Coordinates of C-alpha atoms in Angstrom, one line a residue:
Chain A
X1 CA -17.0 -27.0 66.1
X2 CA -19.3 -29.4 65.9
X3 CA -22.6 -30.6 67.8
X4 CA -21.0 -33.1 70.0
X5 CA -18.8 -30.6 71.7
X6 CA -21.6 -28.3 73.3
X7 CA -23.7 -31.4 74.2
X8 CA -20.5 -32.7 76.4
X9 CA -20.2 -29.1 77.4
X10 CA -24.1 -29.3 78.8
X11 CA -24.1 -32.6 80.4
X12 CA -20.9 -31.7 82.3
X13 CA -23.1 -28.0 83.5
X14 CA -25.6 -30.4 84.6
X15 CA -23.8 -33.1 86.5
X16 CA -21.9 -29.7 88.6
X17 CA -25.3 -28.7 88.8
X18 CA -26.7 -32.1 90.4
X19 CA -23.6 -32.4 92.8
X20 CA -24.6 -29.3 94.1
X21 CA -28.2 -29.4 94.4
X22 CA -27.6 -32.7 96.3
X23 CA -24.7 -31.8 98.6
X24 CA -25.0 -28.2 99.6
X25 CA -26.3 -27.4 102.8
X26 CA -27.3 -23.9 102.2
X27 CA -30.9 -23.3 100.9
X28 CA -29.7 -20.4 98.4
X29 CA -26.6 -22.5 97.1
X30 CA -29.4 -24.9 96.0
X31 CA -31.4 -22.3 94.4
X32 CA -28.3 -21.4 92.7
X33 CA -27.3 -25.8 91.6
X34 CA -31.4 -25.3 90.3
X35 CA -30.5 -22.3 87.6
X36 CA -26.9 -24.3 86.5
X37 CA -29.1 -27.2 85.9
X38 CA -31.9 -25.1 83.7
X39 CA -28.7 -22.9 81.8
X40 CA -27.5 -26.6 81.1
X41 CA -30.9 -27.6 79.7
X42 CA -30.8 -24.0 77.6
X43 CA -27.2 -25.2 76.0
X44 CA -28.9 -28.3 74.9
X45 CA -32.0 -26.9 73.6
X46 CA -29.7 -23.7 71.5
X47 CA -27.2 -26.5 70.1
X48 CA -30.4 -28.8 68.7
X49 CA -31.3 -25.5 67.6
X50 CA -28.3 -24.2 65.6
X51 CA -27.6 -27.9 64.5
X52 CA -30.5 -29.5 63.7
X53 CA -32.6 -27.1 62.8
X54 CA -31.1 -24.0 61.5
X55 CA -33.8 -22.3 59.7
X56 CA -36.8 -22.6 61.7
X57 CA -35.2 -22.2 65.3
X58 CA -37.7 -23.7 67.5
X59 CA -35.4 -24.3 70.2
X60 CA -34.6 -20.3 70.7
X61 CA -38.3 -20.7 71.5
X62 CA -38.3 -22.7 73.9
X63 CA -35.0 -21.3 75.6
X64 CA -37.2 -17.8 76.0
X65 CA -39.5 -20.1 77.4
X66 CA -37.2 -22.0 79.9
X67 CA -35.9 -18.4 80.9
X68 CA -39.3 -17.3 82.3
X69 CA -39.6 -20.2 83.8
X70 CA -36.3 -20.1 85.2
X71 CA -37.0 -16.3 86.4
X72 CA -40.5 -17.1 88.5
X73 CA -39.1 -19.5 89.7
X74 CA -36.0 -18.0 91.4
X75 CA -38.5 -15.4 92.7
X76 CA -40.7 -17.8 94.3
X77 CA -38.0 -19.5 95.3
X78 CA -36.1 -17.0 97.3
X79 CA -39.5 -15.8 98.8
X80 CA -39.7 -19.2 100.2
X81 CA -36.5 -19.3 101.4
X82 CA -37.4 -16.1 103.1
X83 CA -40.5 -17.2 104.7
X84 CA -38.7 -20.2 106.4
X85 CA -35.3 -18.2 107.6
X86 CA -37.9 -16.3 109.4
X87 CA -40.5 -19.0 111.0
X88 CA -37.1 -21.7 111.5
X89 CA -34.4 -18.7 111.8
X90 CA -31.5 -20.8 110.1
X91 CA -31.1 -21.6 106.5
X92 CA -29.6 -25.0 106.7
X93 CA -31.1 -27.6 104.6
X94 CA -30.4 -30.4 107.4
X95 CA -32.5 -28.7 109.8
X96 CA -36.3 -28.3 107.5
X97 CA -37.3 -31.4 108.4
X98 CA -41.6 -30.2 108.8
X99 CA -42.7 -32.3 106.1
X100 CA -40.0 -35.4 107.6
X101 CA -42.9 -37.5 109.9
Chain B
X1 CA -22.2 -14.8 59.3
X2 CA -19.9 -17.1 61.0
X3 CA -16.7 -16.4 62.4
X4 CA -13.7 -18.0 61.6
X5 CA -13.4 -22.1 62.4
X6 CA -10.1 -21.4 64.4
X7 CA -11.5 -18.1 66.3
X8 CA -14.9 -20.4 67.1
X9 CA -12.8 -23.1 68.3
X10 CA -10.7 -20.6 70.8
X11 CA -13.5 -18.9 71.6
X12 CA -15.1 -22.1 73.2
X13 CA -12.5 -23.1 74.7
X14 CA -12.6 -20.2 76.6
X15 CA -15.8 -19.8 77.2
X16 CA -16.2 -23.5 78.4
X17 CA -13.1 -23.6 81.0
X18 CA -14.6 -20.2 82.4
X19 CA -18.3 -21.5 82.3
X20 CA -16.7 -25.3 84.1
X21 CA -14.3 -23.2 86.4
X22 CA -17.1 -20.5 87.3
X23 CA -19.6 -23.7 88.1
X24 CA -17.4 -25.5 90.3
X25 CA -16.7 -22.2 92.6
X26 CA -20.5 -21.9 92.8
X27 CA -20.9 -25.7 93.6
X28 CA -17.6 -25.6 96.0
X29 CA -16.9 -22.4 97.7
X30 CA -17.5 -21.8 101.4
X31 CA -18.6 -18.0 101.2
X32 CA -22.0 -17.5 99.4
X33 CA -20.9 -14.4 98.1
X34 CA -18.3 -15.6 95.8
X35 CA -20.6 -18.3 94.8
X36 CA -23.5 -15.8 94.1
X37 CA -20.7 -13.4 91.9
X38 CA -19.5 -16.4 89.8
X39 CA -22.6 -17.4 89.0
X40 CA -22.9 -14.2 87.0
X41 CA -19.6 -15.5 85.4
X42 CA -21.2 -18.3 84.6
X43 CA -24.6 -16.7 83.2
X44 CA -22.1 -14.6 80.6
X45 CA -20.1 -17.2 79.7
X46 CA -23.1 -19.3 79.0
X47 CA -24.1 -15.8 76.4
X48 CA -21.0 -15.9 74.8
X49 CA -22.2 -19.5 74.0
X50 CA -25.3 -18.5 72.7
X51 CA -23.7 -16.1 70.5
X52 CA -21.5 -18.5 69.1
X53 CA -24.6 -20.6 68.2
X54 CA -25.3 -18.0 66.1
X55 CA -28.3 -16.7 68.1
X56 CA -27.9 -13.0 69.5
X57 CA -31.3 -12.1 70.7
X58 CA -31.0 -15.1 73.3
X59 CA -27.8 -13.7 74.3
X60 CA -28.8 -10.5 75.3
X61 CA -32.0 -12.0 77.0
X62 CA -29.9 -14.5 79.0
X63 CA -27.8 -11.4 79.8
X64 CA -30.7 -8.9 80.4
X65 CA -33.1 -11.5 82.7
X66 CA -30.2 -14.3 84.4
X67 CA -27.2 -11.5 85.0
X68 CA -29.7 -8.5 85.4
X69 CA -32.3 -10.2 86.9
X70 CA -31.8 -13.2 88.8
X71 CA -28.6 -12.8 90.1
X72 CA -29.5 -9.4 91.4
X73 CA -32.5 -11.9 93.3
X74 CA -29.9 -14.0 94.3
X75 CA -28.0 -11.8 95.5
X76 CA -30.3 -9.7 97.7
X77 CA -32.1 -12.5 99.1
X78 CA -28.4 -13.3 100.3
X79 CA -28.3 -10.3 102.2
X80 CA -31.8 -10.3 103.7
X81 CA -30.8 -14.1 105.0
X82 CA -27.4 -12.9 106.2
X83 CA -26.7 -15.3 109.2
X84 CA -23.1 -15.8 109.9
X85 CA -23.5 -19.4 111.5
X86 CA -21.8 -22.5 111.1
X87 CA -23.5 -25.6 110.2
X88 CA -23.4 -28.1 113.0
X89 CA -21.0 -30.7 111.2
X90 CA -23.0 -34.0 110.2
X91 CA -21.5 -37.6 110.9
X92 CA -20.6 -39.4 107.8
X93 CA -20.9 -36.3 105.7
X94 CA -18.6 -37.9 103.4
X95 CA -20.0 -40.8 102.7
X96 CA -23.0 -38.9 101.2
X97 CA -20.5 -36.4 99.2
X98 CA -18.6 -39.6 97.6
X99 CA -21.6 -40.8 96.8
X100 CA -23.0 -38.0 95.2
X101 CA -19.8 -37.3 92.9
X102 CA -19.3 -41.0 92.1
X103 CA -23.6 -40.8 90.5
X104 CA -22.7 -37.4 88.9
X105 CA -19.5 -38.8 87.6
X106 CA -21.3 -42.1 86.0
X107 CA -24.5 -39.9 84.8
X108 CA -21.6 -37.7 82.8
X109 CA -20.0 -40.8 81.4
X110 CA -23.7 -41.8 80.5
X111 CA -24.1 -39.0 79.3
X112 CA -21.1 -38.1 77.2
X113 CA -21.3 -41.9 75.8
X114 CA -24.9 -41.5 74.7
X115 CA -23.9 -37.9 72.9
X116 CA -20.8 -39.7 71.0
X117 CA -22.3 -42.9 70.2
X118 CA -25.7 -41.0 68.5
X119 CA -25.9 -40.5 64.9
X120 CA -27.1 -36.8 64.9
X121 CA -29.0 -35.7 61.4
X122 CA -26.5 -32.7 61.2
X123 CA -29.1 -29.9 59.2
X124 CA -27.4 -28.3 56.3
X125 CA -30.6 -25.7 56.0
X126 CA -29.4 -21.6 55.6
X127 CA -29.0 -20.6 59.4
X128 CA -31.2 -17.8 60.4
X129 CA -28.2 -15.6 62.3
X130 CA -29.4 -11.8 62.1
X131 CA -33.2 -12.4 61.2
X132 CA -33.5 -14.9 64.3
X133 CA -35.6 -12.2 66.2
X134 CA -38.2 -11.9 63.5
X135 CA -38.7 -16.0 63.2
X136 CA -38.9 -16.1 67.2
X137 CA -41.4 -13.4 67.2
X138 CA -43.5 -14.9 64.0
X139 CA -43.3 -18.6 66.3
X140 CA -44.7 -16.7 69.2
X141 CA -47.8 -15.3 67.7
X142 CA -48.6 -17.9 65.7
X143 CA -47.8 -21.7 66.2
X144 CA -46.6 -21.2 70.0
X145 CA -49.2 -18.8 70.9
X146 CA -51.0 -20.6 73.6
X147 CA -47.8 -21.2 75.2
X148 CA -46.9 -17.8 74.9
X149 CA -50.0 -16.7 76.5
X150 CA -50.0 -19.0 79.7
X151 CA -46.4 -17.9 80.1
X152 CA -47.4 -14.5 81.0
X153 CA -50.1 -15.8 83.3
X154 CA -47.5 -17.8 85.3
X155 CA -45.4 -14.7 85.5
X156 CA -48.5 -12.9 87.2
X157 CA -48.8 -15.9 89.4
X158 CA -45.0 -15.5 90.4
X159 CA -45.5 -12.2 91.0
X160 CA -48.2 -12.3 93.6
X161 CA -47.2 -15.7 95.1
X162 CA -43.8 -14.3 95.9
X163 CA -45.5 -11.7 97.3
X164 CA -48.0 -13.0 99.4
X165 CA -44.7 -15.5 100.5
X166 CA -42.0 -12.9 101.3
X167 CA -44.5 -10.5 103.0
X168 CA -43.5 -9.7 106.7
X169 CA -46.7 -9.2 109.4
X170 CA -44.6 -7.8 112.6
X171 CA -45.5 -8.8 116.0
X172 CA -46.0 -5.3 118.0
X173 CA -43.7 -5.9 121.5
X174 CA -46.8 -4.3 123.5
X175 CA -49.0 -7.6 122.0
X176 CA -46.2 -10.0 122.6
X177 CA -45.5 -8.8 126.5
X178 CA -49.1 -8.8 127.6
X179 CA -49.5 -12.0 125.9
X180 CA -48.6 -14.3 128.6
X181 CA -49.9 -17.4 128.1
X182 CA -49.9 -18.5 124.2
X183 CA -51.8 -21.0 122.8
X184 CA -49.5 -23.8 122.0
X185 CA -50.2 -24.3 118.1
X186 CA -50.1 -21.1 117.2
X187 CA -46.9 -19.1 115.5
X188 CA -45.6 -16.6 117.1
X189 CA -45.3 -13.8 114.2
X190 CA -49.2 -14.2 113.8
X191 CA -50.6 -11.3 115.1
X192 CA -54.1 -11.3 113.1
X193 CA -55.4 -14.7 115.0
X194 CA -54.0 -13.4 118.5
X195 CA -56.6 -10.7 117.9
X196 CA -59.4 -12.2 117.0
X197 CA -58.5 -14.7 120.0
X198 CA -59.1 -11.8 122.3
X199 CA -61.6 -9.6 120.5
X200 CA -60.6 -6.6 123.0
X201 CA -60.2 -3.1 121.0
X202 CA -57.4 -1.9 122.5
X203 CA -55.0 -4.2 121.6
X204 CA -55.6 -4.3 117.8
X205 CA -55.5 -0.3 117.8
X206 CA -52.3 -1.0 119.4
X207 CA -51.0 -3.7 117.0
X208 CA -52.4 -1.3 114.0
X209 CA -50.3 1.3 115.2
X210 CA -47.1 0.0 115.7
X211 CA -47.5 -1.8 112.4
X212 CA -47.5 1.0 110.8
X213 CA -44.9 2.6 112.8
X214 CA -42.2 -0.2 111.4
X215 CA -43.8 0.2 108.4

């Protein structure tokens, strides 16, 4: 058990996490690539944590932190999602193209 | 305080091939559903991590706020979008998929090189384990206060923002008939500016009305 393990562990989270957020066509399956990528980020900051700095465990902090984060922003999230199903009435991603030209 | 080197080794095997497996169905799956279930799967494998990092207060907050929490989010905004349509296939989807795994692929080899090749100062400092909720809460309130404190503030600003988002204003069906000609730029689930547009009483007593009614 050693540090190396849970860092490969993360960094293979995050690259599930990137394939998804890039090639899912679904709004919500992107919200859902978004929290893989921050729980990969949280397995990063918890190994530094237990590794490097075992007594003072500043990176527990900062995983509480990353959770709230991680919690507004899936609410604020769906509640966009929301808003658009119901001014666009679809909830493919190809199709919200407001901002395109 | 720590279990047993083979257990711990077991134990993340397991955990990992459920956290990897769990991630791909998320990622791959057609039906949102299952994607939206195994990303619970994923959220407890990911505290069974945290608990064998020797951290058990994170643990049961990833449980209590991700599993709990968001995934209960997740999975009702899933329902309140619950449009049974296919996606109109692209042309060259493929190319963009192939892309996209051969980058993810070469970011994880990156990745994993970088994490091998780095000398890490491995700390040999007494491990907090059980008194870990006392040194978080002593961090909080003292050298990560301010942090702390605009934490909360962006909760409150979550709060109301998703609110204010998510809110529905109904269009009342006596409005919408009557209104024949619309101005072109405005939405159609507006009802406040078709009001003011034509200041006549009736029609906002109306629109009050049968607001409430679906209410």
């Amino acid at each position: 058990m050693t540090l190396q393990y849970f860092l490969i562990l993360a960094a293979a989270l995050f690259c599930i996490g990137i394939y998804g957020l890039v090639t899912s066509r679904n709004a919500i399956r992107v919200l859902m690539s978004i929290e893989l990528l921050l729980n990969a980020v949280n397995i990063n900051l918890m190994a530094f944590s237990n590794y490097l700095d075992p007594s003072g465990i500043k990176g527990q902090v900062f995983t509480v932190f990353v959770i709230t984060i991680a919690a507004a922003e899936a609410a604020v999230g769906l509640a966009i999602v929301l808003s658009i199903y119901r001014n666009r009435d679809t909830v493919d991603m190809e199709q919200f193209n407001l901002l395109k030209w | 305080m720590n279990l047993a080197d083979g257990v711990q080794i077991v134990s993340f095997g397991v955990l990992a091939l459920m956290m990897l497996g769990a991630a791909l169905g998320v990622v791959l799956l057609e039906n949102i559903v299952y994607s939206a279930f195994l990303l619970g799967g994923v959220f407890i494998s990911i505290a069974g991590l945290y608990i064998l990092l020797n951290a058990g207060f994170v643990a049961a907050a990833q449980v209590l706020i991700y599993v709990g929490a968001v995934n209960v989010l997740i999975l009702f905004g899933i329902m309140l979008v619950n449009k049974r349509q296919n996606f109109v296939p692209l042309r060259n989807a493929w190319v963009g998929k192939t892309t996209t795994a051969l980058v993810c692929l070469g970011l994880f080899a990156l990745l994993g090189a970088m994490v091998l090749s780095t000398p890490w100062a491995i700390s040999t400092a007494p491990v907090a384990g059980d008194t870990s909720t006392v040194v978080i809460g002593l961090h909080f309130f003292s050298d990560f206060l301010l942090p702390f404190e605009l934490a909360s503030v962006l909760l409150l600003m979550a709060l109301i923002g998703a609110i204010v988002l998510a809110r529905r204003e109904f269009l009342p069906d006596a409005l919408e008939r009557e209104q024949t000609q619309q101005p072109v730029l405005t939405l159609p689930e507006r009802p406040r500016e078709l009001a003011s547009a034509t200041p006549s009483s009736p029609d906002r007593t109306l629109g009050t009305s049968s607001t409430k009614r679906n209410v």
